[in-house]
Coordinates of C-alpha atoms in Angstrom, one line a residue:
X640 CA -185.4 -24.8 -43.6
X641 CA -186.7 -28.0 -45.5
X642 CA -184.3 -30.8 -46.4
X643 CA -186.7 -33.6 -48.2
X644 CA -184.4 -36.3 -49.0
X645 CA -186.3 -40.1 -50.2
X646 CA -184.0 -43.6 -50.1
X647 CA -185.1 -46.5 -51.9
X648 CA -184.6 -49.7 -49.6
X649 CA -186.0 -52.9 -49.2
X650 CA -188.4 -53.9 -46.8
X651 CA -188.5 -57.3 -44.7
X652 CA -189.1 -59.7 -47.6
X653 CA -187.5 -58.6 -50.2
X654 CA -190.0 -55.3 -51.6
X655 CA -188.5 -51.8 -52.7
X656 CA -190.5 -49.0 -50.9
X657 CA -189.6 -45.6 -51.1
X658 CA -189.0 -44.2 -47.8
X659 CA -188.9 -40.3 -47.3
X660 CA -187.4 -38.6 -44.6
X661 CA -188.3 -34.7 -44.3
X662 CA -186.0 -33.3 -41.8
X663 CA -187.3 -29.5 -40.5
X664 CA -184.7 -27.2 -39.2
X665 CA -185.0 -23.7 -38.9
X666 CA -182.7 -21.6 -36.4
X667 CA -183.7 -19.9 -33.6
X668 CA -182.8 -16.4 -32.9
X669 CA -181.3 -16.1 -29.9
X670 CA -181.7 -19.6 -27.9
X671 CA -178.1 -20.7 -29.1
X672 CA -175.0 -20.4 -27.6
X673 CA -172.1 -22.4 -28.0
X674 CA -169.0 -22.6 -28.9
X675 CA -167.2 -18.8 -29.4
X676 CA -165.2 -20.0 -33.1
X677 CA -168.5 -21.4 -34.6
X678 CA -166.6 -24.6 -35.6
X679 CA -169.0 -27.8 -35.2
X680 CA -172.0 -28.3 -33.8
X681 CA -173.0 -26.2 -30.8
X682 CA -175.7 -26.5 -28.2
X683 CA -178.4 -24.6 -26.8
X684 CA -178.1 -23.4 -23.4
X685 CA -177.3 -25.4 -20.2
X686 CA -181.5 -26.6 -20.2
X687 CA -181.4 -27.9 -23.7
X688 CA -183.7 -26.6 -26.3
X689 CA -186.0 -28.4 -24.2
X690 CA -185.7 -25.6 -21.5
X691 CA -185.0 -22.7 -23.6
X692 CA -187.9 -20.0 -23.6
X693 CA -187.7 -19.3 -27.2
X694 CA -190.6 -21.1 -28.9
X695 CA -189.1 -22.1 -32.5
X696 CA -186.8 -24.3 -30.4
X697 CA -189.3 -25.9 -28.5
X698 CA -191.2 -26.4 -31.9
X699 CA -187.6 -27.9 -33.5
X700 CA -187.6 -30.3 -30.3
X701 CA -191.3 -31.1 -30.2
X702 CA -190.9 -32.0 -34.3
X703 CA -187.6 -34.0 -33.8
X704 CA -190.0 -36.4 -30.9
X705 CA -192.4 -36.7 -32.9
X706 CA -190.3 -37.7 -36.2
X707 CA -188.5 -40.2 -33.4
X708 CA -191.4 -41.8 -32.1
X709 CA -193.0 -41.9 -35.4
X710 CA -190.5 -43.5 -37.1
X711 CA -190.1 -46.2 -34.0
X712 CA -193.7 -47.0 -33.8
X713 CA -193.7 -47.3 -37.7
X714 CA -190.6 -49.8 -37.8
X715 CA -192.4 -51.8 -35.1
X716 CA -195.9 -52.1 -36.9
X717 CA -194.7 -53.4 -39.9
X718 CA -192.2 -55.6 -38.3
X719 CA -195.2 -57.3 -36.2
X720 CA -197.0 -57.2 -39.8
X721 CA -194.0 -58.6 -42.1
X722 CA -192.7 -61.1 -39.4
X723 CA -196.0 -62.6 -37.2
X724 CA -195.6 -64.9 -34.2
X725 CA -191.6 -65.2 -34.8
X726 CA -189.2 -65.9 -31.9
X727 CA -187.0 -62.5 -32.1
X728 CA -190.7 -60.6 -32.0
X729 CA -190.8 -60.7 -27.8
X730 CA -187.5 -59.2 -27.8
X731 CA -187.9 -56.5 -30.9
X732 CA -191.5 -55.3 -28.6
X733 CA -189.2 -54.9 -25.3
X734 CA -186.0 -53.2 -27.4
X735 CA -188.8 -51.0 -28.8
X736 CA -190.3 -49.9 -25.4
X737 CA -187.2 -49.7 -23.6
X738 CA -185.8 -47.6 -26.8
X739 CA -189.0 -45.2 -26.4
X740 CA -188.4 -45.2 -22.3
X741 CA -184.7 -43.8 -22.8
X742 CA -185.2 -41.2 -25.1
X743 CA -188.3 -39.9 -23.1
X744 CA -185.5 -39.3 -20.3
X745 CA -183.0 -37.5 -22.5
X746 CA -184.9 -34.0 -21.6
X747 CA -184.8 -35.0 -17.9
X748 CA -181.0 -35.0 -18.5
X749 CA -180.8 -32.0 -20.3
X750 CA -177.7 -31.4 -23.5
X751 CA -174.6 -31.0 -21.8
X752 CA -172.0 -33.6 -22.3
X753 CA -172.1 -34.4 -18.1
X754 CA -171.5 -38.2 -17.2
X755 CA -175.1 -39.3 -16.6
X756 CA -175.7 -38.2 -20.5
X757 CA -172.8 -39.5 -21.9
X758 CA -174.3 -43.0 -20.5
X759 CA -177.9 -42.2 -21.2
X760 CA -176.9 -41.3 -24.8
X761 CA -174.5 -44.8 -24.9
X762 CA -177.4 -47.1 -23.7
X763 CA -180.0 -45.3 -26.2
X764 CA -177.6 -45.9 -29.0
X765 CA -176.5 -49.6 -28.0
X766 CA -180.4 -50.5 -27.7
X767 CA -180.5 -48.8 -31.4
X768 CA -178.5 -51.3 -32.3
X769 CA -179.3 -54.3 -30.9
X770 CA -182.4 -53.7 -32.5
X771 CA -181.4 -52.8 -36.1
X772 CA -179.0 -56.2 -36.1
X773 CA -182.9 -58.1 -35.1
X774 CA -184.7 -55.9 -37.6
X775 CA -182.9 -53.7 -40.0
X776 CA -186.1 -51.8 -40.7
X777 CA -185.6 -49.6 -37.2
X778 CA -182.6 -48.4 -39.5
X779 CA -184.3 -44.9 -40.1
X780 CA -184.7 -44.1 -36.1
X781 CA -180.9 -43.1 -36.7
X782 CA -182.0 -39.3 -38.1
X783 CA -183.5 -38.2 -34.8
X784 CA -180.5 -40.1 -33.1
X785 CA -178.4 -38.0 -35.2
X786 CA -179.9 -34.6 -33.6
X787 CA -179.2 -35.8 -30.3
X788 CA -175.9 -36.8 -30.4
X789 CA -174.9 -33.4 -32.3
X790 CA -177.1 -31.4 -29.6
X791 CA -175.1 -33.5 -27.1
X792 CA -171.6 -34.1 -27.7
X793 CA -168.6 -31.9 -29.0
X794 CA -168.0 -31.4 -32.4
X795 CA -165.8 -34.7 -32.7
X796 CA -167.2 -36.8 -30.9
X797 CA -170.5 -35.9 -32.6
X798 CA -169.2 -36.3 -36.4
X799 CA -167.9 -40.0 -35.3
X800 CA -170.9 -41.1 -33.7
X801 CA -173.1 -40.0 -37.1
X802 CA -170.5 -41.7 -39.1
X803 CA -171.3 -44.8 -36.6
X804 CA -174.7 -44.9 -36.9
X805 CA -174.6 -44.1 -40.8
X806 CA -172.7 -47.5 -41.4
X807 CA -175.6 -49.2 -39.5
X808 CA -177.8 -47.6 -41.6
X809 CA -176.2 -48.8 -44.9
X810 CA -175.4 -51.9 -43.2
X811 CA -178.9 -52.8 -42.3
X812 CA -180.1 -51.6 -46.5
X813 CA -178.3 -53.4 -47.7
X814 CA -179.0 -56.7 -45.7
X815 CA -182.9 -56.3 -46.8
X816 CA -181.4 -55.7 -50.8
X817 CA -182.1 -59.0 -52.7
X818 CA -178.6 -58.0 -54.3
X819 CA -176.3 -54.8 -54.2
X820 CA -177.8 -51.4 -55.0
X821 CA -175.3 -48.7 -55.0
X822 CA -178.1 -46.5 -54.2
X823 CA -178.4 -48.2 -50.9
X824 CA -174.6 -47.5 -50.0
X825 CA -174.8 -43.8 -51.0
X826 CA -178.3 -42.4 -50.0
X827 CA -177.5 -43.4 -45.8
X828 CA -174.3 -41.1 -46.1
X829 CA -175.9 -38.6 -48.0
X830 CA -178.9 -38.2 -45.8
X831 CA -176.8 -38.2 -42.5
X832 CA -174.1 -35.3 -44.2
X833 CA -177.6 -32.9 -45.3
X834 CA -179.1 -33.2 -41.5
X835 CA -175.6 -32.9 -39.8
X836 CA -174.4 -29.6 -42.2
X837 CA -178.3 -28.2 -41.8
X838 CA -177.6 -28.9 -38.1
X839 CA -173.7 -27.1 -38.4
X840 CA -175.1 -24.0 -40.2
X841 CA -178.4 -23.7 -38.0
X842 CA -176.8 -23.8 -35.2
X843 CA -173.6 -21.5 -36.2
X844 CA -176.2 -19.0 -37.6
X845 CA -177.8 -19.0 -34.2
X846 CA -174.6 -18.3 -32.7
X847 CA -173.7 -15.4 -35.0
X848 CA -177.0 -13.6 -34.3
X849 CA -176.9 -14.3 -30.2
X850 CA -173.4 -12.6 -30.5
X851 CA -175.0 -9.7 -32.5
X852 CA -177.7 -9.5 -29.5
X853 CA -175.4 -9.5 -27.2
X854 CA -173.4 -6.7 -29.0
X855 CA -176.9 -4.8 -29.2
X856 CA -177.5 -4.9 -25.7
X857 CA -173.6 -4.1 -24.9
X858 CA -173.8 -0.8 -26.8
X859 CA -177.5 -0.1 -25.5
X860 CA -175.9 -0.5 -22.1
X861 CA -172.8 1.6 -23.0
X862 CA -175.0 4.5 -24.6
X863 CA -177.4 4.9 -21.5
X864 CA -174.4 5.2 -19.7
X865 CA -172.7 8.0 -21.8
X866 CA -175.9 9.9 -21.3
X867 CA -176.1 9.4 -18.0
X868 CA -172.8 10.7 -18.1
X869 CA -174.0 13.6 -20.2
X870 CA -176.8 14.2 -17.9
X871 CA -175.0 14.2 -14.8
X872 CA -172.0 17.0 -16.4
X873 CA -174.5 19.1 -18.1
X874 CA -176.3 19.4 -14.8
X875 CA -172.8 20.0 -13.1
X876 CA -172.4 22.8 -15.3
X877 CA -175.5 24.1 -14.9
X878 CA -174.8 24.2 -11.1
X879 CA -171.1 25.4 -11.4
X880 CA -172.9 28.7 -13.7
X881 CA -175.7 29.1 -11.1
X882 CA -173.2 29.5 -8.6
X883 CA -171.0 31.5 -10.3
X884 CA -173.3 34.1 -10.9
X885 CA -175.5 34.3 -7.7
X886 CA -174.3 32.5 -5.0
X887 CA -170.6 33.5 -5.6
X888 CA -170.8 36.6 -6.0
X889 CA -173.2 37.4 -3.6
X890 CA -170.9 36.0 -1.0
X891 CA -168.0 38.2 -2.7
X892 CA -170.8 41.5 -2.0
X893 CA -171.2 40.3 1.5
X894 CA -167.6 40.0 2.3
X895 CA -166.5 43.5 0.8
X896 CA -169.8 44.9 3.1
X897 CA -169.0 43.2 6.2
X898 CA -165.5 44.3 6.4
X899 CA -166.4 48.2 5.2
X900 CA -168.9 47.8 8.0
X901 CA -165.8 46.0 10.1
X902 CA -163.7 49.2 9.5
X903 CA -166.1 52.1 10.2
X904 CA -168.3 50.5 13.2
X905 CA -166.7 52.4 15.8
X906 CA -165.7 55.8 13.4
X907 CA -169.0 55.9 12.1
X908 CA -172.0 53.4 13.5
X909 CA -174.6 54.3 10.7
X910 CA -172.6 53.5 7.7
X911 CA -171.7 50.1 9.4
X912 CA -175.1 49.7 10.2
X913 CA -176.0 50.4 6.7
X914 CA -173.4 48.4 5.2
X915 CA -174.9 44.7 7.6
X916 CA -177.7 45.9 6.3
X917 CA -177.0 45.5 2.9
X918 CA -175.0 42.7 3.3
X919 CA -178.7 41.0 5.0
X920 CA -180.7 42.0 1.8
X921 CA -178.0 40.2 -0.3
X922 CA -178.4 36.9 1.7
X923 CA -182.0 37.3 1.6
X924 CA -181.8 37.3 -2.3
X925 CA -178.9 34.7 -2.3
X926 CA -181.1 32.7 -0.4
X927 CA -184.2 33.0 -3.0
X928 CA -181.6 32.3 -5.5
X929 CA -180.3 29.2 -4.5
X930 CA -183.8 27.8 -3.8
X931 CA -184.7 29.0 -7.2
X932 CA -182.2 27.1 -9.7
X933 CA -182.1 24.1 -7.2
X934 CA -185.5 23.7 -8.6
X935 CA -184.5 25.0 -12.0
X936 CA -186.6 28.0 -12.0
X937 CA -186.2 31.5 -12.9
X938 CA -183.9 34.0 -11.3
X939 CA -185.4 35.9 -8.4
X940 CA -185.7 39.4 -10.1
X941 CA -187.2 37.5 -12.8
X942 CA -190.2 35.6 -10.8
X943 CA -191.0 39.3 -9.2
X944 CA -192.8 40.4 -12.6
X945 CA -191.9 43.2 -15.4
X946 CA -189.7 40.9 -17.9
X947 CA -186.1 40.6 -18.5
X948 CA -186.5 44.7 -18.4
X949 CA -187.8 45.2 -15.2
X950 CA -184.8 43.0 -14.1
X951 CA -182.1 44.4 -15.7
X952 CA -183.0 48.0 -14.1
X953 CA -183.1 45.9 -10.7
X954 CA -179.6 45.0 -11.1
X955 CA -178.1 48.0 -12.0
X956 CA -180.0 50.0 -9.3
X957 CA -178.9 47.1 -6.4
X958 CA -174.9 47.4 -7.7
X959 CA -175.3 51.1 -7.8
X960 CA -176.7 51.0 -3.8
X961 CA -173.7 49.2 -2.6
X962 CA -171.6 52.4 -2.3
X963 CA -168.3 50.8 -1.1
X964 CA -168.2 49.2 -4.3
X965 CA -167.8 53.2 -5.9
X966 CA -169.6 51.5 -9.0
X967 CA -172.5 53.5 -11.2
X968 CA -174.8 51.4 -13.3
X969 CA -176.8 52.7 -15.6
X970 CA -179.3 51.0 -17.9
X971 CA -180.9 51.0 -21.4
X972 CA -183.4 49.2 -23.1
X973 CA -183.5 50.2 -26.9
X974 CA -186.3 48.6 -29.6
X975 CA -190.0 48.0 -29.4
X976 CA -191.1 45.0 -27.7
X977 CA -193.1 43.1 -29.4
X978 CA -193.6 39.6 -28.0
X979 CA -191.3 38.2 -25.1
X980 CA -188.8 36.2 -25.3
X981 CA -188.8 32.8 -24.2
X982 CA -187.8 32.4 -20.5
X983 CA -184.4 31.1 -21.2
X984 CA -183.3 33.8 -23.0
X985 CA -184.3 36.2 -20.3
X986 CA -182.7 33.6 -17.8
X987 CA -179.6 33.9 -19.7
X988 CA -179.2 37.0 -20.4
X989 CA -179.7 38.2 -17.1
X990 CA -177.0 35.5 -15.8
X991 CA -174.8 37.2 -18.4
X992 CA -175.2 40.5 -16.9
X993 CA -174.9 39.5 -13.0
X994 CA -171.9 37.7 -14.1
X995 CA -170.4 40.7 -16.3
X996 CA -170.8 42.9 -13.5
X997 CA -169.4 40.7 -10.7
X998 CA -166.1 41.1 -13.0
X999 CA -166.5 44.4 -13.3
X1000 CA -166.5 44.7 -9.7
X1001 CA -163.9 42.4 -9.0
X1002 CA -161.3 43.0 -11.7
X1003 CA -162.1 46.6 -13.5
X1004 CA -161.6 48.9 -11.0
X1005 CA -164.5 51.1 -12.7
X1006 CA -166.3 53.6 -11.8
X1007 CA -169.3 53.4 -13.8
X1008 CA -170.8 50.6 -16.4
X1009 CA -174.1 50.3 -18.5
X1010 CA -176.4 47.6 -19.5
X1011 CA -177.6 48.1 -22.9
X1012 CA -180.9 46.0 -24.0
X1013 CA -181.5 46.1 -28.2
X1014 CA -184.4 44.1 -29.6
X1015 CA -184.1 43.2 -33.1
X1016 CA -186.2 41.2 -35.4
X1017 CA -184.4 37.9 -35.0
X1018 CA -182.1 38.5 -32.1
X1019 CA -181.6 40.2 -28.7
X1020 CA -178.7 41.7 -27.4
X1021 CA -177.2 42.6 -24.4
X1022 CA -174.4 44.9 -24.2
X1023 CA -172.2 45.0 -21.0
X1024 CA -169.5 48.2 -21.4
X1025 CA -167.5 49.4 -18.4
X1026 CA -164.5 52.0 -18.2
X1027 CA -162.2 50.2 -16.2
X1028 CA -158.7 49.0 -16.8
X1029 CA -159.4 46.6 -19.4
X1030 CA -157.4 43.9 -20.4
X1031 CA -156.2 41.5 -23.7
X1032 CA -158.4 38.9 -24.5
X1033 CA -157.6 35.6 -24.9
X1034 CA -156.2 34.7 -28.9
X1035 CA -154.7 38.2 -28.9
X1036 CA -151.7 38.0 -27.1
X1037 CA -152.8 35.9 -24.3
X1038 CA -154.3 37.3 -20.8
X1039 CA -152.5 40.3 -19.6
X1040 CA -151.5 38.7 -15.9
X1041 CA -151.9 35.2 -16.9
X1042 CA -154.7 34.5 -15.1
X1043 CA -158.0 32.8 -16.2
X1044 CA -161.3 32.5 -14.6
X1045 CA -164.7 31.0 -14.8
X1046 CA -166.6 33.8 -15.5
X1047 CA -166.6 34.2 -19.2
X1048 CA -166.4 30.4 -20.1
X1049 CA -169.3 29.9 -18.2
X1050 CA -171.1 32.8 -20.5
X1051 CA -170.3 31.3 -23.4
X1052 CA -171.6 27.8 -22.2
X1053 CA -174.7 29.2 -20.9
X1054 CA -175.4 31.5 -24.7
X1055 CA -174.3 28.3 -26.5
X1056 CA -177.0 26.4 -25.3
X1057 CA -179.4 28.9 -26.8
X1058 CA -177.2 29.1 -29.9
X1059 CA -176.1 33.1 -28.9
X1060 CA -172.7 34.5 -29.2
X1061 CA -170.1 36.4 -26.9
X1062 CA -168.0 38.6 -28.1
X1063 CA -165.6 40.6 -26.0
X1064 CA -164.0 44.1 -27.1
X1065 CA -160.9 45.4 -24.5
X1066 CA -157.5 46.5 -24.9
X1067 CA -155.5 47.6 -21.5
X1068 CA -156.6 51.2 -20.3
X1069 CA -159.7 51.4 -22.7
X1070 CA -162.2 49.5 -20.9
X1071 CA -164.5 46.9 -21.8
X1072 CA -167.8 46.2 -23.8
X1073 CA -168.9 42.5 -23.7
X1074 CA -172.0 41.4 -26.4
X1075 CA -174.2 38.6 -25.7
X1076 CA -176.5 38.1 -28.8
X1077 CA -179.1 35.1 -28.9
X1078 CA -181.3 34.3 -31.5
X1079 CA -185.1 34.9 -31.4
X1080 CA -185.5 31.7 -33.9
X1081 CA -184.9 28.0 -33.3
X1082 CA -181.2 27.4 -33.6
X1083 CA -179.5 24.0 -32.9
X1084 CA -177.8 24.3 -29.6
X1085 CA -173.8 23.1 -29.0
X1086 CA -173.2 20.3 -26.8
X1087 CA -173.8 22.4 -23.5
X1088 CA -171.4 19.8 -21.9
X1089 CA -168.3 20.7 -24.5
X1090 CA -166.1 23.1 -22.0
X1091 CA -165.7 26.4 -23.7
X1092 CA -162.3 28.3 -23.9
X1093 CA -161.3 29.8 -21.0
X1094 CA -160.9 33.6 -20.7
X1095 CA -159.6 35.9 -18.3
X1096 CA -162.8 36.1 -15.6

């Protein structure tokens, strides 16, 4: 921002000149901070704009010493040129370098208001002074006096000491007027209220957009955090569903084998044998399981080749085999295969189905159960159906017994995250038939971290 402002005075002896001051601000995003309100001036940070890393302030700074040192050389040439060889002119050259030897130290002392530059900034503006009562043309070194003593002192303090050096100002033009010039008493004011409000609003603006930054980086702070957050319950449920269907229930296998083996090891030694060794093959594969989805890859019956297929008839021939279990699986695969599907969806699906039959096993009482497999153009759906006891689904009439598992929510998270669908069909006595259908096309997943509703397990 330019503020051009020109003041006719007088000179030494008695001639008008037109003397324009140009006073550059422009605010600096981000290198102010200040007072909270935004009332009065404000100041950089503890360094001064002298230390701040943001280079319009250093330029604002840089322009102000040069305006200062400009204007004080200036008022000393053509005092030495309008007054030659007069008695004050040793003492105007010594006020002059000792007035250019105090501001050069105000950076040293930085712009907070501590005691060493409350009395730096008293001496620098007694010297002022002195030397605009000897020679009232080192009147105009006031505006870059102005900026320091608004960059320095609280807002009060500030306004009085511009209104101080202001009266000098008009003081001094008017004792170099041959006679009085109303322009002389209102252009010092006018002058010192444009660079003091430029000042105000610069440095308010700057304060307004360092709060904004700060806000920025707040909510950028708060938002990598949330998905952190998201990240690390996603991949919690993702575990929890993992274990669920494979390591959990192949624990629940080994148990029911152990003890059948437990009970007939001294009636009949070869089923026992048979059942430990059953209950080995399952660790084996619980084993390949858990090293599998620690590393996030596909299920074991998966990795071995032959598609979601091949795996399905895997499972239902390795429940079948445990015989204390009483349980016949049968499986289907109906529709013409075109192109696979993508790795999830097998992933899923066949989650889905070691999960569905660990509850048949665990809560149907059944005797037999089929996996159906039906490939459609734009979906693929896997069809669960058992004829055990059944039960009442949950937003019927509520669970039959009360009791709610992890089973199915954990379905519905891990289909939701492809955008598929469970549906459950059971009344009490009539058996079950659960439908996982998933989308062959794109679909926007749910928030895979949004808990589904719980159902009986």
């Amino acid at each position: 921002m330019d503020v051009s402002v020109q003041v006719s005075s007088a000179d030494d002896d008695g001639e008008e000149r037109e003397h324009k001051v140009k006073h550059r601000t422009r605010s600096a995003p981000g290198t102010a901070t200040g007072r909270a309100d935004g009332t009065g001036p404000v100041r950089t940070d503890g360094t001064g704009a002298e230390g701040s890393g943001d280079p319009e302030a250093r330029r604002l700074t840089l322009l102000m010493h040069a305006a200062f040192f400009l204007l004080l050389g200036a008022s000393l040439a053509r005092f030495l040129l309008r007054h030659p060889g007069e008695g004050r002119t040793p003492w105007i050259i010594a006020l002059s370098v000792a007035l250019a030897v105090l501001y050069v130290l105000g950076p040293v002392l930085g712009s907070r208001p501590t005691p060493r530059s409350l009395v730096w900034l008293g001496v620098l503006v007694a010297v002022w002074m002195v030397l605009v009562v000897l020679a009232p043309s080192f009147a105009w070194c006031a505006v870059p006096l102005f900026y320091t003593g608004l960059r320095i002192l609280p807002p009060r303090a500030a306004l009085v000491l511009v209104a101080l050096l202001t009266l000098f100002v008009v003081a001094a033009q008017l004792r170099l007027a041959e006679g009085f010039d109303p322009n002389l008493v209102l252009a010092p004011p006018a002058v010192a209220a444009v660079a003091t409000a430029v000042f105000v609003h610069m440095q308010r603006q700057a304060v307004r957009q360092r709060e904004l930054i700060d806000d920025l980086l707040r909510t950028r702070r708060e938002l990598a955090a949330t998905e952190r957050r998201e990240g690390t319950l996603a991949e919690r449920q993702r575990l929890s569903m993992e274990i669920h269907d494979t390591l959990a229930q192949g624990l629940s296998s080994q148990q029911m084998l152990l003890q059948a083996a437990d009970r007939t090891w001294d009636a009949d030694p070869a089923t026992a044998r048979r059942h430990v060794r059953t209950a080995t093959g399952i660790a084996e594969r619980n084993l390949a399981e858990a090293r599998r989805f620690v590393h996030d890859l596909a299920p074991a019956d998966l990795a071995e080749g032959g598609g979601l297929e091949a795996a399905l008839h895997a499972l239902a021939a390795r429940e079948t085999a445990q015989a204390q279990v009483r349980l016949t699986v049968r499986c289907h695969v109906e529709g013409e295969q075109h192109t696979a599907p993508p790795d999830r969806v097998q992933s899923a699906l066949l989650r889905v189905a070691q999960g569905a039959l660990a509850n048949v096993k665990e809560h149907a009482h059944a005797t037999e159960a089929a996996l159906t497999l039906t490939r459609l153009d734009d979906r693929i759906v896997l069809d669960i159906a058992d004829n055990g006891q059944g039960f009442t689904p949950a937003g019927r009439s509520g669970p039959a017994d009360g009791v709610r598992g992890h089973g199915l929510p954990a379905m519905r998270a891990r289909l939701h995250q492809l955008g598929g669908t469970l549906t459950i069909e059971s009344a009490p006595g009539e058996g079950t038939v659960l439908s996982a259908a998933v989308p062959l096309t794109p679909a926007a997943p749910e928030d895979p971290v949004t808990p589904a509703p719980k159902d009986p397990a």
